[in-house]
Structures are given as structure tokens and as C-alpha cells.
C-alpha positions as YAML, in Angstrom:
chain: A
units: angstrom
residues:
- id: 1
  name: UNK
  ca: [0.00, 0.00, 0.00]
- id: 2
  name: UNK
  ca: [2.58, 2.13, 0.88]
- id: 3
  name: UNK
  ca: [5.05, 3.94, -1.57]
- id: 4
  name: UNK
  ca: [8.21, 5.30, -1.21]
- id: 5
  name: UNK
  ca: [8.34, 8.79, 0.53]
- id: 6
  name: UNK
  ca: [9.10, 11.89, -0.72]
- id: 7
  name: UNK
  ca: [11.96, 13.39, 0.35]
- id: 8
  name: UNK
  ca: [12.37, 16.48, 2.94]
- id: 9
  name: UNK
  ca: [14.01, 17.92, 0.37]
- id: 10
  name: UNK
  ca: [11.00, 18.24, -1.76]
- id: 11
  name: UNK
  ca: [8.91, 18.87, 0.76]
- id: 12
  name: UNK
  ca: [10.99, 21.97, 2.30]
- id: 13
  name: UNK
  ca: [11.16, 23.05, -1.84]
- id: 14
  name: UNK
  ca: [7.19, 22.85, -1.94]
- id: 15
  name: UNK
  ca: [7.18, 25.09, 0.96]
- id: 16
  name: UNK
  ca: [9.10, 27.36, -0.33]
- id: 17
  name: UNK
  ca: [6.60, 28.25, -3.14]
- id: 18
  name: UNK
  ca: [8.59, 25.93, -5.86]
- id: 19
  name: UNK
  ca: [5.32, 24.48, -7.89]
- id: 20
  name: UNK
  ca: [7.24, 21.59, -8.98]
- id: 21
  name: UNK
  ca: [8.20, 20.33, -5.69]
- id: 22
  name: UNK
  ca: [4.46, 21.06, -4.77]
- id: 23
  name: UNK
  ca: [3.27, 18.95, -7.55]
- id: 24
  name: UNK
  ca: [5.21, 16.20, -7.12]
- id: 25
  name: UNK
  ca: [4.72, 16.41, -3.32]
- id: 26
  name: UNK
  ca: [0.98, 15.78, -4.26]
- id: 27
  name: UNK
  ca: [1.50, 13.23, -6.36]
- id: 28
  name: UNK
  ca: [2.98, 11.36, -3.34]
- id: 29
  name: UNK
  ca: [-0.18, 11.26, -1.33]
- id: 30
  name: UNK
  ca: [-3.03, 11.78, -3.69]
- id: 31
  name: UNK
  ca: [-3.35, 7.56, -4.37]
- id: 32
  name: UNK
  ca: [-3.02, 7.04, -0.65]
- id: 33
  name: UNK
  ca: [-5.31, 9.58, 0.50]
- id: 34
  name: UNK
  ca: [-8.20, 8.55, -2.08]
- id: 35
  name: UNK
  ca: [-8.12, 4.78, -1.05]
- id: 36
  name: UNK
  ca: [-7.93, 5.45, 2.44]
- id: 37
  name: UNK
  ca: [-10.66, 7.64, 1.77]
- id: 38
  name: UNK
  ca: [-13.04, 4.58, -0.15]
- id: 39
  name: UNK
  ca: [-12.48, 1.98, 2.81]
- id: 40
  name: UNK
  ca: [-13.54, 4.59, 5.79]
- id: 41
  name: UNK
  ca: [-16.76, 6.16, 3.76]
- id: 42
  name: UNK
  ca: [-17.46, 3.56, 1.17]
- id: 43
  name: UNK
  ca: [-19.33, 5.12, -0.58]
- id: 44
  name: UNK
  ca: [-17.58, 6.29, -4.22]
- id: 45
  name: UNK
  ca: [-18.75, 9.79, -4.31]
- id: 46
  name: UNK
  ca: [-18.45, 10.48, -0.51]
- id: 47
  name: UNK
  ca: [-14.62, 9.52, -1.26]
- id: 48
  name: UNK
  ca: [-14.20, 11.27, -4.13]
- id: 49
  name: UNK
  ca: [-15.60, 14.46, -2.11]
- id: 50
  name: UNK
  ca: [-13.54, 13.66, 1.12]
- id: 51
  name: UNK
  ca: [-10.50, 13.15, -0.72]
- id: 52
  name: UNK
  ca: [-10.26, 16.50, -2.66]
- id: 53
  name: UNK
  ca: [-11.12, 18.21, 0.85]
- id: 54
  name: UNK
  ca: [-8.47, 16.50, 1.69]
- id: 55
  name: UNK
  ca: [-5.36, 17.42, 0.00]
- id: 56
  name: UNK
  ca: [-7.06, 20.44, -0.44]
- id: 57
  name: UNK
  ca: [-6.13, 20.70, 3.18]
- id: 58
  name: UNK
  ca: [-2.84, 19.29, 2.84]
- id: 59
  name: UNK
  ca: [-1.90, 22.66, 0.43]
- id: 60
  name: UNK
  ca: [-2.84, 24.47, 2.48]
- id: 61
  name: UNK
  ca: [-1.57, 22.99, 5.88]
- id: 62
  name: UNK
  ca: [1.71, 22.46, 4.49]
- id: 63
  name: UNK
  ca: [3.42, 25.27, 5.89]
- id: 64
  name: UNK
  ca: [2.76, 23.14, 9.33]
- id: 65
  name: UNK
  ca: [4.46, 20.24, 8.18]
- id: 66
  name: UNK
  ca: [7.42, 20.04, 10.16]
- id: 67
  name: UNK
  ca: [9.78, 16.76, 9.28]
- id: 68
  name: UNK
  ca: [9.19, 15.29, 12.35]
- id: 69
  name: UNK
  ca: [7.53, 11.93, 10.36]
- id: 70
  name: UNK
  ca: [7.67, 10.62, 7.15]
- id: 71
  name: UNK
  ca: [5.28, 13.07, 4.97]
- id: 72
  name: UNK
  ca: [3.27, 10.49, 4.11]
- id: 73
  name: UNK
  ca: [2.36, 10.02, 7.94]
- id: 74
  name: UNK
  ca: [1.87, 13.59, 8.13]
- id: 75
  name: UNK
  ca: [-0.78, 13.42, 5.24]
- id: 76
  name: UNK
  ca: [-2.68, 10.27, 6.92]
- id: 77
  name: UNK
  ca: [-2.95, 12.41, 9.96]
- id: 78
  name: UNK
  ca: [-4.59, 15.32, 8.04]
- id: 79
  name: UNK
  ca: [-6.85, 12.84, 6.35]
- id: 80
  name: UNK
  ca: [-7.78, 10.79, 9.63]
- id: 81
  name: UNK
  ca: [-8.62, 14.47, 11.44]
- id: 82
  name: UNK
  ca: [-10.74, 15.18, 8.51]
- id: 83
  name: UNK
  ca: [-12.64, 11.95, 8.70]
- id: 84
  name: UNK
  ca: [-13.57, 12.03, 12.25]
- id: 85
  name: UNK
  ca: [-14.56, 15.45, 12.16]
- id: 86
  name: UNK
  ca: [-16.14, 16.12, 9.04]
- id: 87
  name: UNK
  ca: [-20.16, 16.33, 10.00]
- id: 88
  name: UNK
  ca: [-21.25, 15.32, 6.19]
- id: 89
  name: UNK
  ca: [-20.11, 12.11, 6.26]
- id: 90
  name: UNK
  ca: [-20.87, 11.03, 10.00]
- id: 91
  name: UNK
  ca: [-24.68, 12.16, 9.74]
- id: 92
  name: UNK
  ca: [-24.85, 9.68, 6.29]
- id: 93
  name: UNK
  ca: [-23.43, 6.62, 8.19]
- id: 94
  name: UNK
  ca: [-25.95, 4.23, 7.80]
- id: 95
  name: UNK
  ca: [-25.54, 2.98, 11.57]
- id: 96
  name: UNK
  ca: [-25.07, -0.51, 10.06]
- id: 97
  name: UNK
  ca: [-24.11, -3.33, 12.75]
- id: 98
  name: UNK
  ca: [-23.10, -7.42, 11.92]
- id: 99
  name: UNK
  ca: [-26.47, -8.30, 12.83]
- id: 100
  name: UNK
  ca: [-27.96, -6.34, 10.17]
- id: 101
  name: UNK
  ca: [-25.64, -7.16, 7.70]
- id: 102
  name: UNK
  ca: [-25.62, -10.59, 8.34]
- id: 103
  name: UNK
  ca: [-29.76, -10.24, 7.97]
- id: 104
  name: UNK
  ca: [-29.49, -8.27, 4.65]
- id: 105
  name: UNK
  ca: [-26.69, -10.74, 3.34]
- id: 106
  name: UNK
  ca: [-29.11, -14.25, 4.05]
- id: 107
  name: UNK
  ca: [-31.76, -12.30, 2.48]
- id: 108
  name: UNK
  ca: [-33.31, -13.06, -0.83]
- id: 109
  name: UNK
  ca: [-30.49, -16.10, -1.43]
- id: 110
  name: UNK
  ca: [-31.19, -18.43, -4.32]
- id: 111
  name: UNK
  ca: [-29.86, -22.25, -4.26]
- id: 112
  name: UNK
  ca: [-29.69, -22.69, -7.70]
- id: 113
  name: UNK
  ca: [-29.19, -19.21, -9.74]
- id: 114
  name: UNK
  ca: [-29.33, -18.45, -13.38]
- id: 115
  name: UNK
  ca: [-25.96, -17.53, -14.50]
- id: 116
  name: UNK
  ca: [-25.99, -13.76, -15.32]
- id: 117
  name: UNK
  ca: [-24.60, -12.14, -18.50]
- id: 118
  name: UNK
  ca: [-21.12, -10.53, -17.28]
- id: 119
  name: UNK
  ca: [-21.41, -13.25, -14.51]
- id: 120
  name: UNK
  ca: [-17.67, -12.78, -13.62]
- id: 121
  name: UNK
  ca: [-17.11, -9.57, -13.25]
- id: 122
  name: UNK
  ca: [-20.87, -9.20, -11.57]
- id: 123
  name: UNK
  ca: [-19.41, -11.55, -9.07]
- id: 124
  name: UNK
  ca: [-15.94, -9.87, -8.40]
- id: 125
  name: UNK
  ca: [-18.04, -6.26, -8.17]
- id: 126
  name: UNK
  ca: [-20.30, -7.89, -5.45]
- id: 127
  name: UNK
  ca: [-17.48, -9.42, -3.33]
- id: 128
  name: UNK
  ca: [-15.21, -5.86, -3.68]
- id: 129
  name: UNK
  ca: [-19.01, -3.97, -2.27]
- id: 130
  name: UNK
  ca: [-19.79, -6.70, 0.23]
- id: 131
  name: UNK
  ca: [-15.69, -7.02, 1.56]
- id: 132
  name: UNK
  ca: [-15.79, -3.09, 2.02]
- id: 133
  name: UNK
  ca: [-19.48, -2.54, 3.26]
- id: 134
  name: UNK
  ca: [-18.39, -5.13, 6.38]
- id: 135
  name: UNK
  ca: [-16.33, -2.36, 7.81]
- id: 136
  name: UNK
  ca: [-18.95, -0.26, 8.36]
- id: 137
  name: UNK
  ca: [-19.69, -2.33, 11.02]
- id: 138
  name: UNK
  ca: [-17.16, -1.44, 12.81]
- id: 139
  name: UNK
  ca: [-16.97, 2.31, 14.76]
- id: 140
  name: UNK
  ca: [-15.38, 4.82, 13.09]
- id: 141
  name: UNK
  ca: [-12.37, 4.49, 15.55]
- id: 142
  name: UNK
  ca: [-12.47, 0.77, 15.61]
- id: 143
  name: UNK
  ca: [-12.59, 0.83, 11.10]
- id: 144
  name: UNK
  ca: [-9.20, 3.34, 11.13]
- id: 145
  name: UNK
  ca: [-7.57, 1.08, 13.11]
- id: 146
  name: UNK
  ca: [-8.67, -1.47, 11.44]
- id: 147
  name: UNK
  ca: [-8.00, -0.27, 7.68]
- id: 148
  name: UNK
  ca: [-4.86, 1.48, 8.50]
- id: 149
  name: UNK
  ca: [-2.95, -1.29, 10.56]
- id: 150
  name: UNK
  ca: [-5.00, -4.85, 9.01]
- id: 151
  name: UNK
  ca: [-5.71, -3.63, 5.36]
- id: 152
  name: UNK
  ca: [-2.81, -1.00, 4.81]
- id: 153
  name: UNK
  ca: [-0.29, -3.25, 7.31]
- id: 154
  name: UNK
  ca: [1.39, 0.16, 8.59]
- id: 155
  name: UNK
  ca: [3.62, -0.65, 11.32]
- id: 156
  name: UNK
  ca: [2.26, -0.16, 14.83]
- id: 157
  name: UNK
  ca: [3.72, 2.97, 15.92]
- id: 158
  name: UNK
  ca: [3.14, 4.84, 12.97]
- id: 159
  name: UNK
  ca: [-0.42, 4.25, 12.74]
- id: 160
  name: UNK
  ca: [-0.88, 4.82, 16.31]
- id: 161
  name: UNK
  ca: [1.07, 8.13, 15.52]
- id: 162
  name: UNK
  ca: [-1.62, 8.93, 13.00]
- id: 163
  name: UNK
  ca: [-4.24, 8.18, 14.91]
- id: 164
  name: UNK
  ca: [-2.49, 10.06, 17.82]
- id: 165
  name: UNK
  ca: [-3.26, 6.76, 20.26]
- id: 166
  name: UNK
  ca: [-0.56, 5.78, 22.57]
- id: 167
  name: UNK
  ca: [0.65, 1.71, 20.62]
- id: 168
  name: UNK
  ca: [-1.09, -0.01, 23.50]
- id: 169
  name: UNK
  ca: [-4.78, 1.92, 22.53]
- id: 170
  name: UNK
  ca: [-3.77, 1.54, 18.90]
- id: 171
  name: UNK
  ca: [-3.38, -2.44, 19.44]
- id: 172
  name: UNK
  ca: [-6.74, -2.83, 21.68]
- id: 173
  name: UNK
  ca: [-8.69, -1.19, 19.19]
- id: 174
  name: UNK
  ca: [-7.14, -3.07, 16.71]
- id: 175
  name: UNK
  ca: [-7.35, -6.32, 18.24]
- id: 176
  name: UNK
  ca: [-11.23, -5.75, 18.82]
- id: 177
  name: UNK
  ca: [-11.83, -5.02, 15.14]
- id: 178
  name: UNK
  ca: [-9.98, -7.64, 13.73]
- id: 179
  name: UNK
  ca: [-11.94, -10.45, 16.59]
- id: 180
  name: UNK
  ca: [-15.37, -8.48, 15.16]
- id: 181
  name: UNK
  ca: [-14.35, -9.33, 11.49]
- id: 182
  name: UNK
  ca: [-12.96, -12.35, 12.05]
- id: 183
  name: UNK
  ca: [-15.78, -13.57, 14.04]
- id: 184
  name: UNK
  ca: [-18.14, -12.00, 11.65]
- id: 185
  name: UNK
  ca: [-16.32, -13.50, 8.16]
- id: 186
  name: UNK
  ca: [-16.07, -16.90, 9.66]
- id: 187
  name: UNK
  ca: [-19.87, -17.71, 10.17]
- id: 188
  name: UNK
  ca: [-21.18, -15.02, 7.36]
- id: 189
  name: UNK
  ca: [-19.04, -15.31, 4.66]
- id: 190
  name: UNK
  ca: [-19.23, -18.20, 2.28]
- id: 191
  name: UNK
  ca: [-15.41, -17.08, 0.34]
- id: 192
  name: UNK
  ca: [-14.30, -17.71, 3.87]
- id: 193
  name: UNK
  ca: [-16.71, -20.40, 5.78]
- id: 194
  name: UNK
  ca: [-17.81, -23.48, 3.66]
- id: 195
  name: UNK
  ca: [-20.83, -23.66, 5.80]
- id: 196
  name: UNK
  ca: [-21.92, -19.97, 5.71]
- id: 197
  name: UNK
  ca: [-24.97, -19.56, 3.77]
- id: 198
  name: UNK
  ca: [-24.01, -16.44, 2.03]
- id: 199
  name: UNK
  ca: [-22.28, -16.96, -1.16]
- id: 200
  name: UNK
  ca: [-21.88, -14.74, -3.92]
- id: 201
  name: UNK
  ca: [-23.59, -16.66, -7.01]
- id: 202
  name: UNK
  ca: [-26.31, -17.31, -4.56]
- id: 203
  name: UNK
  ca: [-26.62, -13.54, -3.42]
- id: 204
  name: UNK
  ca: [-25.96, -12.04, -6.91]
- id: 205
  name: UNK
  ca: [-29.36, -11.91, -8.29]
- id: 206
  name: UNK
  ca: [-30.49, -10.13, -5.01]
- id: 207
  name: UNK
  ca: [-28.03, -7.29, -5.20]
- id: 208
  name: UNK
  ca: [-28.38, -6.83, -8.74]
- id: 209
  name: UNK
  ca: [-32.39, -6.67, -8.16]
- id: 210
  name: UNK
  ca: [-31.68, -4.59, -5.62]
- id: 211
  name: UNK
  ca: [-29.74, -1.63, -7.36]
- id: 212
  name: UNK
  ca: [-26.47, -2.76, -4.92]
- id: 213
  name: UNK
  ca: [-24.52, -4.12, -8.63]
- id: 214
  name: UNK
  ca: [-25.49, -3.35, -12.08]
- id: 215
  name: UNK
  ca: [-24.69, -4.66, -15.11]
- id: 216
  name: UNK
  ca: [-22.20, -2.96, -16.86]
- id: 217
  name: UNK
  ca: [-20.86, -0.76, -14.16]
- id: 218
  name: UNK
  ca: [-18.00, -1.51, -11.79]
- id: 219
  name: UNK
  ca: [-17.28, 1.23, -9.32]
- id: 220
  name: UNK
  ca: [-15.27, -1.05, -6.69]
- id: 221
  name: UNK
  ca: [-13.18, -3.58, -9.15]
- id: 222
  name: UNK
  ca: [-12.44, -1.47, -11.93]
- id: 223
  name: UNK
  ca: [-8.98, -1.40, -10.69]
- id: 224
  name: UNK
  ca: [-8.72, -4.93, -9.36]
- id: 225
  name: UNK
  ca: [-5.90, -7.38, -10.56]
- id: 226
  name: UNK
  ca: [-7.74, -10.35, -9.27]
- id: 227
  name: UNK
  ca: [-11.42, -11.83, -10.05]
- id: 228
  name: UNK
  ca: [-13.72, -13.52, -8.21]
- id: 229
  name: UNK
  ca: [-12.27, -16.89, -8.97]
- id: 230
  name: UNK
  ca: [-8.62, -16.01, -8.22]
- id: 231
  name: UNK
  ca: [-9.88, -14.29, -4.85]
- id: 232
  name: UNK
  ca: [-11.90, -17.58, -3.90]
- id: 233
  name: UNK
  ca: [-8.89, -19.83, -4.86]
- id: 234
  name: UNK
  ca: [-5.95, -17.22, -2.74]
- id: 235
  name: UNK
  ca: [-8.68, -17.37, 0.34]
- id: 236
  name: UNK
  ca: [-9.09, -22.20, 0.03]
- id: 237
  name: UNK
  ca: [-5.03, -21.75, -0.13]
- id: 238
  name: UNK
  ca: [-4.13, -20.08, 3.32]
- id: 239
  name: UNK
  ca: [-5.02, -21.60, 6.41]
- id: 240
  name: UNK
  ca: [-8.44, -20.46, 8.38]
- id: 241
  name: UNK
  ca: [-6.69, -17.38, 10.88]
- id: 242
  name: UNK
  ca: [-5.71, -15.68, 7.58]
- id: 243
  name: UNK
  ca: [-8.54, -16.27, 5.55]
- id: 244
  name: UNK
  ca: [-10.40, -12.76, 6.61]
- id: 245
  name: UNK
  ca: [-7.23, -11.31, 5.95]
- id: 246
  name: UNK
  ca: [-6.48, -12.48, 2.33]
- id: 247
  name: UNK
  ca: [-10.47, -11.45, 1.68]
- id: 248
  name: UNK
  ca: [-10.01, -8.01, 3.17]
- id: 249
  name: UNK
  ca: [-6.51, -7.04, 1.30]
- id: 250
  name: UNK
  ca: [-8.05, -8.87, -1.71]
- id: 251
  name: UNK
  ca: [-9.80, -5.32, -2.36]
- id: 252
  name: UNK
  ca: [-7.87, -3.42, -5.00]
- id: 253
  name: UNK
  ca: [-6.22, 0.08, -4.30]
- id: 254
  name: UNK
  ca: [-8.99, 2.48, -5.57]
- id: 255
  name: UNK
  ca: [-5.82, 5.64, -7.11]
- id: 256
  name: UNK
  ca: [-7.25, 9.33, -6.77]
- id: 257
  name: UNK
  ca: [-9.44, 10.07, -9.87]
- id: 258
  name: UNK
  ca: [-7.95, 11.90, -12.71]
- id: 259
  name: UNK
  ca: [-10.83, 14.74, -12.49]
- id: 260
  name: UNK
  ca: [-9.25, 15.31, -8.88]
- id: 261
  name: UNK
  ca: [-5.45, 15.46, -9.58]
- id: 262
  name: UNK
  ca: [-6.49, 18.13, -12.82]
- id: 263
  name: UNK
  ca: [-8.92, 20.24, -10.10]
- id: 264
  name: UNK
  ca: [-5.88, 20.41, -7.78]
- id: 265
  name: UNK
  ca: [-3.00, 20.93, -10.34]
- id: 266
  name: UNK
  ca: [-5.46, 24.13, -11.83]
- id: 267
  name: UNK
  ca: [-5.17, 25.41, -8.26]
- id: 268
  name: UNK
  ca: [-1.71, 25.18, -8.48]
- id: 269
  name: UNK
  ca: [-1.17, 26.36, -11.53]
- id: 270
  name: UNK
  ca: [-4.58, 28.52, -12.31]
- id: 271
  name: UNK
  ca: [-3.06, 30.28, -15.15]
- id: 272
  name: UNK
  ca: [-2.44, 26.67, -17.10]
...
């Protein structure tokens, strides 16, 4: 997840007003920001709209930044503040709990389905929306840590740093989301449990009668380098403990839309 950092060099250049150092100091972030965005909201357009706040944020906070972590720790930080603070997004959480997934998930589940047209890529859209939607589940405190040191696999001190947790709150909270998914994947979650009743074919035709996955469009696994039948055989390979896991960092990398990066580069450069 992560990549290399950009240097403090660059960083103290983009400070001082140099608009190549500020682009490329952008560039650094803008993926990482984006899909850290899509697995805390969801929710496409909510991400799309969080994550432009965002680095909007970062520009203009930059003058703060003061080498004492990696930038890319830095940014996380100014992302995670906005997140838990920003009023849109909390008041559109959906309150969702395991129960009521689990409900929604065992509802409407056919035995024997009709294979669909696009029955592939139907399948790999639905497990992408179903493996993301399970985090919100979880608490907003209890899905950062979660995302940032299960999904992302950021070492311990610098997530706890970017969530500004002492470690040993960082690895309770962390410890209780990962038993909640765990515990939830394991008796819900037919990629995962044989004996779950769940499972995508048999789900499909719900969710596409639904509105949750339609034909043709592919918000979630546009990007992803593995289909549903790749995913299912990675998850039978590794033993049970790491099966959530492997389903959770199955999800691809959503980068920062193009439409973004040319919003923020006009700011940057307004006369281009």
C-alpha cells in the first residue's frame, strides 16, 4: 500500500513556493489519500468528495508540516482528522451493525441461480461492495484502526502516531476489530466459511435486483488485478486465521481520480 516517501528535500522546496516540488509532493499522497478515503466512507462519491477536501487541506496545511515523520504520515494524519470530524459524512453513516448485515446478506439467497450475463465480473463487483461494506460495522475508531494497521499493514507505531493513540490503545482497538471481522467472516461469509450460507452466485441476483450491482458498471473492481475466482482460490489456499485477511486485502487500491489530480493541479497552476 505504501510507496516510497518523498523526500524532505522536496517537501521543504514545496514550501518554499517551488510548484514543482508542490506537484510532485501531491503526487505522493493523492493515491493514498483517495483509497484510504473509499475503505472509511465507502461510498464512491463520498470519497471522491472527502479526498479533494483533503489534500485540499494538505496545500494548504503544508506550511505546518514540520519533518518530524515521514510526509506520508503527516498526510494520513490530516486525512484521519478530517474523517472524524467532518459532519457530512458522519450524519450519512448508515448505523449498520453485523447483525444487520448478516440479515441483509441471508436475504433473498437463491440455491440454484441463473448464471448472469457478465457473470464474472458481476461476481468480483459484489465481493469488492460486500468485503468493504463489512467495515462499516465497525466504529469509526475501531474501522481506522482497522484499515490502517489490518488492510494497509502500517507498522504499529506509525499508525498509532496517525491516529495520535498511545501503541497499547492503537493495538486494543485493533485487536477488537480484527476479533469483530474475524468472528463475523467466519460464520457469514461463504469465500471464507464453507458452511456460511451467504455466497456470492447465490446472493448475486439479489443485489443486482436490488440496485447494490449493475450490469455494466463496476465502481469497486475497476482497478482490481484479481477476479472472483482467483480471490476464492488465494482465500481455500491459506489456512483459516488468515482467511479474513487475504479477503479483506483482496480489495484493489482504488488511485485518486484523474478529475481530482487536474482540479488540484489548476489550483496550483490557475493560469495553465
Amino acid at each position: 500500500m505504501m510507496t516510497a516517501d518523498v523526500s524532505a528535500a522536496k517537501v521543504a522546496a514545496a514550501q518554499n513556493g517551488d510548484r514543482k516540488a508542490l506537484e510532485e509532493v501531491l503526487s505522493s499522497v493523492e493515491d493514498l489519500i483517495h483509497s484510504l478515503a473509499r475503505r472509511i466512507l465507502v461510498n464512491p462519491e463520498d470519497a471522491r468528495e472527502a479526498t479533494q477536501e483533503i489534500l485540499i487541506q494538505i496545500l494548504t496545511k503544508l506550511s505546518t508540516f514540520r519533518n518530524e515523520s515521514a510526509f506520508s504520515t503527516w498526510a494520513y494524519q490530516v486525512a484521519v482528522r478530517y474523517l472524524i470530524a467532518a459532519k457530512k459524512h458522519r450524519d450519512r453513516d448508515l448505523g449498520l451493525t453485523f447483525e444487520m448485515f448478516a440479515a441483509d446478506l441471508e436475504t433473498g439467497l437463491i440455491s440454484d441461480p441463473p448464471e448472469a450475463p457478465d457473470q464474472a465480473l458481476l461476481l468480483n463487483e459484489l465481493r469488492i461492495s460486500c468485503t468493504m461494506a463489512m467495515l462499516l460495522c465497525l466504529s469509526l475508531d475501531l474501522r481506522l484502526a482497522y484499515v490502517l494497521g489490518d488492510v494497509f499493514e502500517l507498522d504499529h507505531l506509525e499508525a498509532s502516531k496517525i491516529l495520535e493513540l498511545t501503541p497499547a490503545t492503537f493495538r486494543k482497538r485493533l485487536s477488537r476489530a480484527r476479533a469483530s471481522v474475524e468472528a463475523f467472516t467466519s460464520r457469514h461469509c461463504g469465500l471464507v466459511a464453507s458452511e456460511a450460507k451467504c455466497r456470492c452466485p447465490r446472493r448475486l441476483p439479489a443485489a443486482i435486483k436490488g440496485g447494490r450491482i449493475q450490469a455494466g458498471t463496476y465502481p469497486n473492481s475497476a482497478e482490481s488485478r484479481m477476479g472472483y475466482a482467483q480471490t476464492r482460490r488465494q482465500i481455500d489456499a491459506v489456512v483459516d486465521d488468515l482467511k479474513t485477511f487475504k479477503l479483506q486485502r483482496s480489495v484493489p487500491s482504488h488511485a485518486c481520480p484523474d478529475d481530482i489530480r487536474m482540479r488540484l493541479r489548476r489550483i496550483l497552476s490557475p493560469e495553465l
